[in-house]
Coordinates of C-alpha atoms in Angstrom, one line a residue:
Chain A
X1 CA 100.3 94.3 90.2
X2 CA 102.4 96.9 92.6
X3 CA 105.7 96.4 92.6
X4 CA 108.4 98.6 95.2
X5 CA 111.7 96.9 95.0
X6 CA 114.9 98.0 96.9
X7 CA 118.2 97.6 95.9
X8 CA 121.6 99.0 97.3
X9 CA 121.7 97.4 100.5
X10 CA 125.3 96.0 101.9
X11 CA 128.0 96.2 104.2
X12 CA 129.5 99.2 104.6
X13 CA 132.2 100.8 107.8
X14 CA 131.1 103.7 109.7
X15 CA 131.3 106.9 107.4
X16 CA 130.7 105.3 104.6
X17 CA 128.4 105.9 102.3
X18 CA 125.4 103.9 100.4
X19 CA 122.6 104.7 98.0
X20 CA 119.4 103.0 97.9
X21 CA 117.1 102.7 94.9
X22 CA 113.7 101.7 95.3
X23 CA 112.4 100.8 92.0
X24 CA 108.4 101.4 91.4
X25 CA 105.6 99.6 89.2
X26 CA 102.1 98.8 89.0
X27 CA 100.7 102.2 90.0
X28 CA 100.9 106.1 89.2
X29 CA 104.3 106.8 90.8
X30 CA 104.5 110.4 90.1
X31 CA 101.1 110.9 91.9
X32 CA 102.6 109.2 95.1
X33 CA 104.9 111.0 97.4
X34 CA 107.0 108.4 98.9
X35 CA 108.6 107.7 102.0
X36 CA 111.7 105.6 103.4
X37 CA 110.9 103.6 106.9
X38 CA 113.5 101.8 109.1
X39 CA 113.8 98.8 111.3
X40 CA 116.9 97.8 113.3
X41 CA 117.2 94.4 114.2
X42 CA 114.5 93.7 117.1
X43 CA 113.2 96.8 117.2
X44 CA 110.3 98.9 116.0
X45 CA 109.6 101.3 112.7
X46 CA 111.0 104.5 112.4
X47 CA 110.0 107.3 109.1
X48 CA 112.9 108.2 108.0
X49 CA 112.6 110.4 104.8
X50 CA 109.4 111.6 102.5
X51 CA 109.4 113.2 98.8
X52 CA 106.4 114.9 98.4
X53 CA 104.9 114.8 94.5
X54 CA 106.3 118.7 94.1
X55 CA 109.6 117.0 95.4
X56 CA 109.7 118.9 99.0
X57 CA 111.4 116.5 101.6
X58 CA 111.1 116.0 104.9
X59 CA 113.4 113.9 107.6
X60 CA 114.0 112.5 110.7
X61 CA 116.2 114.4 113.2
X62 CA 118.3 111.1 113.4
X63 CA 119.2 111.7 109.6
X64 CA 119.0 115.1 108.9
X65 CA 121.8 116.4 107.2
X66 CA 123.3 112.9 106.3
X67 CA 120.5 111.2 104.2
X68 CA 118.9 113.0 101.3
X69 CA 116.2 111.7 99.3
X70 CA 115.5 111.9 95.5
X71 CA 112.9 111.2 92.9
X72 CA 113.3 110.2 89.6
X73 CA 110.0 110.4 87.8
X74 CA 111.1 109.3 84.5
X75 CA 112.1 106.5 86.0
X76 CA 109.2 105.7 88.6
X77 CA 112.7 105.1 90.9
X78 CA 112.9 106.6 94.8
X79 CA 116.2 106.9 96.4
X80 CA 118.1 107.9 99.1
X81 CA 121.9 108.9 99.7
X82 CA 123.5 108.0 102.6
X83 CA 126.5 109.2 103.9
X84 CA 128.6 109.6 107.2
X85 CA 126.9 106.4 108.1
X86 CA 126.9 105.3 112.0
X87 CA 126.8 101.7 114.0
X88 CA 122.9 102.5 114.5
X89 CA 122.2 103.4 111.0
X90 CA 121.9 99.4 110.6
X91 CA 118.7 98.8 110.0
X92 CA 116.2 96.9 107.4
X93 CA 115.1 100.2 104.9
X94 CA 111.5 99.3 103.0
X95 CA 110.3 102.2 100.2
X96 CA 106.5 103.2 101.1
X97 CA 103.8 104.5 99.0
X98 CA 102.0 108.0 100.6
X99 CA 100.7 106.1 103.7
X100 CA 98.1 109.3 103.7
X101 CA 96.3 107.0 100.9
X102 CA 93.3 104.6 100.9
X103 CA 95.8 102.3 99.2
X104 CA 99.7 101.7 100.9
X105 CA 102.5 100.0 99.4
X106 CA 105.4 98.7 100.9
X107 CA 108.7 96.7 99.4
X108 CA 110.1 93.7 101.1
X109 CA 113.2 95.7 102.2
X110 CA 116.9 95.6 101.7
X111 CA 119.4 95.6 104.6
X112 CA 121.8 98.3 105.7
X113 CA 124.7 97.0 107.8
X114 CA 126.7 99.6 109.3
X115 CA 130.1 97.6 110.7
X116 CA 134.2 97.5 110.8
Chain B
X1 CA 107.6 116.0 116.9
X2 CA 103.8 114.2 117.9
X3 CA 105.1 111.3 120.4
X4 CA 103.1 107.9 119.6
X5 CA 102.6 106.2 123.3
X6 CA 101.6 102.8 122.3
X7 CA 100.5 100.3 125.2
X8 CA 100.7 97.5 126.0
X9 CA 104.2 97.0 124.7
X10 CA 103.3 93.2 124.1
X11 CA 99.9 90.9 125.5
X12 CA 99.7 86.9 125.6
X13 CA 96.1 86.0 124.7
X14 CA 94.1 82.9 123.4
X15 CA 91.9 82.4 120.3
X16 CA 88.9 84.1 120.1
X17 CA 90.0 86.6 122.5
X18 CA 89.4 90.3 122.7
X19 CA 92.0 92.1 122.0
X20 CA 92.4 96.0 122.5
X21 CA 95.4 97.9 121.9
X22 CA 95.9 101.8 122.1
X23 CA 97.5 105.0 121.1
X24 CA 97.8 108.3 122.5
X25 CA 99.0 110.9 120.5
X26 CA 100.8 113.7 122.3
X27 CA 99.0 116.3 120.4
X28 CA 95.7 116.7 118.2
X29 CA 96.3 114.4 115.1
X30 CA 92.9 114.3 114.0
X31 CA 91.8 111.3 111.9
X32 CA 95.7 110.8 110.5
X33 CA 96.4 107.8 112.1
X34 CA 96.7 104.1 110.7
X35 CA 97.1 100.7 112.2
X36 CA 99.3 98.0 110.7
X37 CA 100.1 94.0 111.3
X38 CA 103.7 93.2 110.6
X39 CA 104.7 89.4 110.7
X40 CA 108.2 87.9 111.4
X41 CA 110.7 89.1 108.1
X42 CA 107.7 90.7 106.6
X43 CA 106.8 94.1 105.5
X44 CA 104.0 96.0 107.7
X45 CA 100.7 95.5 106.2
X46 CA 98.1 98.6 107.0
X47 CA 94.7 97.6 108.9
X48 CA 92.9 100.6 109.4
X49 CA 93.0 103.9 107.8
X50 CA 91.4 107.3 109.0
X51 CA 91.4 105.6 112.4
X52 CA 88.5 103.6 112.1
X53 CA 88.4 102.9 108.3
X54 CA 89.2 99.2 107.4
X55 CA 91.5 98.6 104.8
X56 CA 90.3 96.4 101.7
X57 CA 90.7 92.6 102.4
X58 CA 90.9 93.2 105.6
X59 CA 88.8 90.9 108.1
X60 CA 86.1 92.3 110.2
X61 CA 87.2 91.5 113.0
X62 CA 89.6 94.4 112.9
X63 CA 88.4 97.3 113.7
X64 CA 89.4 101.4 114.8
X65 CA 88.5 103.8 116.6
X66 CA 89.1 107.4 118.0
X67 CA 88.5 109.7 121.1
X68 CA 90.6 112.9 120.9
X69 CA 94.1 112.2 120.7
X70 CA 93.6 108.3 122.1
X71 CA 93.0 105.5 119.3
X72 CA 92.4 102.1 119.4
X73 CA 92.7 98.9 117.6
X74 CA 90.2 96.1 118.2
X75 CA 90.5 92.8 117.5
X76 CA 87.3 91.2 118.5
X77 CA 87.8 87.4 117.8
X78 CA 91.9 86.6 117.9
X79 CA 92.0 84.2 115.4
X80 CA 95.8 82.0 115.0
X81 CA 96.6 84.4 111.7
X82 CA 96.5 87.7 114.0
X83 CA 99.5 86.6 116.3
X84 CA 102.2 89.3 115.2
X85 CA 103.4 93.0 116.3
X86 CA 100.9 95.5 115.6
X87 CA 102.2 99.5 115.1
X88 CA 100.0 102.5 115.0
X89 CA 101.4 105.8 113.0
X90 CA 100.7 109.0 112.7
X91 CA 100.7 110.9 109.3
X92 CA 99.5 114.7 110.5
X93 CA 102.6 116.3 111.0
X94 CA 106.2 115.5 109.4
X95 CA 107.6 113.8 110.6
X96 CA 105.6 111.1 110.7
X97 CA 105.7 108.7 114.0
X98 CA 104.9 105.5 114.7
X99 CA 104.0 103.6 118.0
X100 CA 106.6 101.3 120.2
X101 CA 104.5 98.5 118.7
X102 CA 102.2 95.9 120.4
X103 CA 103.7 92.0 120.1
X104 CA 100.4 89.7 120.2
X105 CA 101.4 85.9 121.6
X106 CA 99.8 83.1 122.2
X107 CA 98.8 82.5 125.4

């Protein structure tokens, strides 16, 4: 069975920091690039970061330069870094499977909250 | 970045409705587009791939299609299960977009 679970969600006061892990099972995870996707409360879905398998990343212009993604293969673990975080940062983050695939996977989530 | 114009933003219909909702892509994208169901506090869940190709498990009723940069999602017998916010998303070009969404109600 496939398995994406996120971890590393909290509160945390503007320009802080936070890492998420998104810990993978159940399929080939090194043959996956992977992706991080965003939803603020009430609104709609928003790509926020991909590894590629030969670990190139990619980002939204709404992160770029605070967020960076990682890969650890050994570990069949995604990540991302997040620093200088901001009010509308807060936001639901899910870990994705390669949604270029036949097959998509998706965690349940784990929830940023960006407050003082 | 490829802009995702989704419409309508959100429809009321009754079961066994049809139900169309679209996409225009403000570019050529190709096939690399994807539909996908998300539920109240539950993770999206992919309907169509390719534009028109239907997912595994998914019911027929569902289906995709594609005319130059406009997609659609048809749902040809609204059933009470299919009442949720529906998102298409482009995967052609990083990075990847997805539409405003579509909320489904009941009428």
């Amino acid at each position: 069975e496939v398995q994406l679970l996120e971890s590393g969600g909290g509160l945390v006061q503007p320009g802080g920091s936070l890492r998420l892990s998104c810990a993978a099972s159940g399929f080939t995870f090194n043959s996956y690039a992977m992706t991080w996707v965003r939803q603020a409360p009430g609104k709609g879905l928003e790509c926020v970061s991909l590894i590629s398998t030969s670990y190139s990343t990619y980002y939204a212009d709404s992160v770029k330069g605070r967020f960076t993604i990682s890969r650890d293969n050994s570990k069949n673990t995604l990540y991302l870094q997040m620093s200088s975080l901001r009010a509308e940062d807060t936001a639901l983050y899910y870990c994705a499977s390669d949604m270029r695939k036949p097959y998509d996977y998706w965690g349940q989530g784990t929830l940023v909250t960006v407050s003082s | 970045d490829i802009q995702m114009t989704q419409s309508p933003s959100s429809l009321s219909a009754s079961v066994g409705d049809r139900v169309t909702i679209t996409c225009r892509a403000s570019q050529g994208i190709g096939n690399d587009l994807g539909w996908y169901q998300q539920k109240p506090r539950k993770a999206p869940e992919r309907l169509i791939y390719g534009a028109s190709s239907l997912q595994s498990g998914v019911p027929s009723r569902f289906s995709g299609s594609a005319s130059g940069t406009e997609f659609t999602l048809t749902i040809s017998s609204l059933q009470p299960e299919d009442f949720a916010t529906y998102y298409c998303l482009q995967h052609n070009s990083y990075p990847w977009t997805f539409g405003q969404g579509t909320k489904v109600e009941i009428k």
